[in-house]
C-alpha positions in Angstrom: 0.0 0.1 0.0 1.3 3.0 -1.0 0.2 6.4 0.4 0.1 9.2 -2.0 0.4 12.6 -0.6 -0.8 15.2 -2.8 1.3 18.3 -2.6 -0.8 21.4 -2.1 0.3 24.6 -3.6 1.2 27.5 -1.4 -1.9 29.1 -0.2 -1.2 32.7 0.8 -4.2 34.7 1.8 -3.9 38.3 0.5 -5.3 40.6 -1.9 -5.0 40.3 -5.7 -3.6 43.1 -7.9 -7.3 43.9 -9.2 -8.5 44.2 -5.7 -5.7 46.6 -4.6 -6.4 48.8 -7.6 -10.0 48.8 -7.1 -9.5 50.1 -3.3 -7.2 52.7 -4.6 -9.6 53.9 -7.0 -12.4 54.1 -4.7 -10.2 55.9 -2.1 -9.1 58.5 -4.7 -12.6 59.3 -5.7 -13.5 59.8 -2.1 -10.6 61.9 -1.5 -11.5 64.1 -4.5 -14.9 64.6 -3.4 -13.7 65.5 0.1 -11.3 67.9 -1.3 -13.8 69.7 -3.5 -16.0 69.9 -0.5 -13.3 71.6 1.7 -12.2 73.9 -1.2 -15.7 75.3 -1.6 -16.3 75.7 2.1 -12.9 77.7 2.3 -14.0 79.9 -0.6 -17.5 80.5 1.0 -15.8 81.3 4.2 -13.5 83.7 2.6 -16.5 85.6 0.8 -18.3 85.7 4.1 -15.1 87.2 5.6 -14.8 89.9 2.9 -18.6 90.6 3.4 -18.2 91.2 7.1 -15.2 93.4 6.6 -17.2 95.6 4.1 -20.2 95.8 6.4 -17.8 96.9 9.2 -16.4 99.6 6.9 -20.0 100.8 6.0 -21.0 101.1 9.5 -17.8 102.8 10.5 -18.5 105.5 7.7 -22.0 105.9 8.6 -21.1 106.4 12.4 -18.3 109.0 11.2 -21.0 110.8 9.1 -23.3 110.8 12.1 -20.8 112.8 14.0 -20.4 115.6 11.4 -22.2 118.9 11.1 -25.7 118.5 10.1 -26.1 122.0 8.5 -23.0 121.5 6.4 -24.0 118.2 5.0 -27.6 119.1 4.3 -26.2 122.2 2.4 -23.8 119.8 0.4 -26.5 117.2 -0.3 -28.9 119.8 -1.8 -26.4 120.1 -4.7 -24.9 116.7 -4.9 -26.1 113.3 -4.2 -22.9 111.4 -3.2 -19.9 111.8 -1.2 -16.8 110.0 -2.1 -13.0 110.1 -2.9 -12.0 110.4 -6.5 -9.5 108.1 -8.3 -6.2 109.3 -9.4 -5.1 107.9 -12.6 -1.4 107.9 -11.8 -1.6 106.8 -8.2 -3.2 104.0 -6.0 -4.1 106.6 -3.4 -7.4 108.3 -3.8 -7.9 112.1 -3.8 -10.1 112.8 -0.8 -9.4 116.6 -0.6 -13.0 117.6 -1.7 -14.7 115.6 1.2 -12.0 116.6 3.6 -12.5 120.3 2.8 -16.3 119.9 3.2 -16.0 118.0 6.5 -13.3 120.4 7.8 -11.1 117.3 8.5 -7.8 116.2 7.8 -7.4 114.4 4.4 -5.8 111.3 5.8 -8.8 110.8 8.4 -11.2 111.1 5.6 -9.2 108.8 3.4 -9.1 106.2 6.1 -13.1 106.4 6.2 -13.9 106.8 2.5 -10.9 104.9 1.0 -9.9 102.3 3.8 -7.2 99.6 3.3 -7.7 96.5 5.3 -5.4 93.5 5.2 -3.8 95.1 2.2 -7.0 95.3 0.2 -8.4 98.7 -0.8 -11.9 99.5 -0.6 -14.1 102.2 -1.8 -16.8 103.9 0.3 -19.6 106.1 -1.2 -22.0 107.9 0.7 -25.4 108.6 -1.2 -28.1 111.0 -0.2 -31.6 109.4 -0.5 -33.4 112.4 -1.7 -36.7 110.4 -2.6 -37.0 108.9 0.8 -36.4 112.5 2.2 -39.0 114.0 0.0 -41.6 111.2 0.9 -40.7 111.9 4.6 -41.4 115.9 4.1 -44.5 115.3 2.2 -45.9 112.5 4.3 -49.4 112.5 5.9 -47.9 111.2 8.9 -47.2 114.0 11.2 -44.3 112.1 13.1 -42.5 111.4 9.7 -43.1 115.1 8.7 -41.8 116.6 11.8 -38.9 114.4 12.0 -37.9 114.8 8.4 -36.2 118.3 9.2 -34.0 116.6 11.6 -32.9 113.7 9.5 -30.9 113.1 6.4 -31.4 109.6 5.1 -28.2 108.1 3.6 -27.0 105.0 1.9 -23.4 103.8 2.4 -21.9 101.6 -0.2 -18.6 99.9 0.3 -17.1 98.3 -2.9 -14.4 95.7 -2.6 -11.8 94.7 -5.3 -12.9 92.7 -8.3 -15.5 93.1 -10.9 -16.9 96.7 -10.8 -20.3 95.7 -12.2 -20.7 92.7 -9.9 -22.9 93.2 -6.8 -21.2 90.4 -5.1 -18.3 92.5 -4.1 -20.6 95.3 -2.7 -22.2 96.0 0.6 -25.0 98.6 1.5 -25.9 100.0 4.8 -28.8 102.5 5.2 -29.0 105.0 8.0 -29.7 108.5 9.0 -27.6 111.7 9.7 -29.4 113.4 12.7 -29.3 117.1 13.5 -27.2 118.1 16.5 -30.3 119.5 18.5 -31.8 115.9 18.9 -28.4 114.0 19.3 
């Protein structure tokens, strides 16, 4: 009697090449999806940060204007609808001499309010008189609105950031009132 021993081939338990390639492909797809998610959340966060900066600059300009002489500003806004610095073609620094002379303030202070630079980014602030709103208040049938209209100047502060000038995505608007000194 002869015993025949069958030789079994080496049985190594492991992954085949196809299984390894499939796993790497699946992991790559998951990594790409996650990286695009984090990239979009970073750009969304950056956009919100810029919007917050522009809102704070608009509020700062509004607070600054609220502290200025009501009679000077109401006289100025009878002839013109907006107050802002002008761009100089040869220089990145804007010309704020006209608003500074109107407000009887240092030009550098006015430039800091109407043409501020934050984190190396220059913003442009424009203060616009809302003539139609003021006229509606003056001719209102409501006596409270009519009486308060002579003490209030409605303004809209617009801050424009860098980028596409026609785009509203890089712009923030804050509305408020400049009040007469007698009721401050």
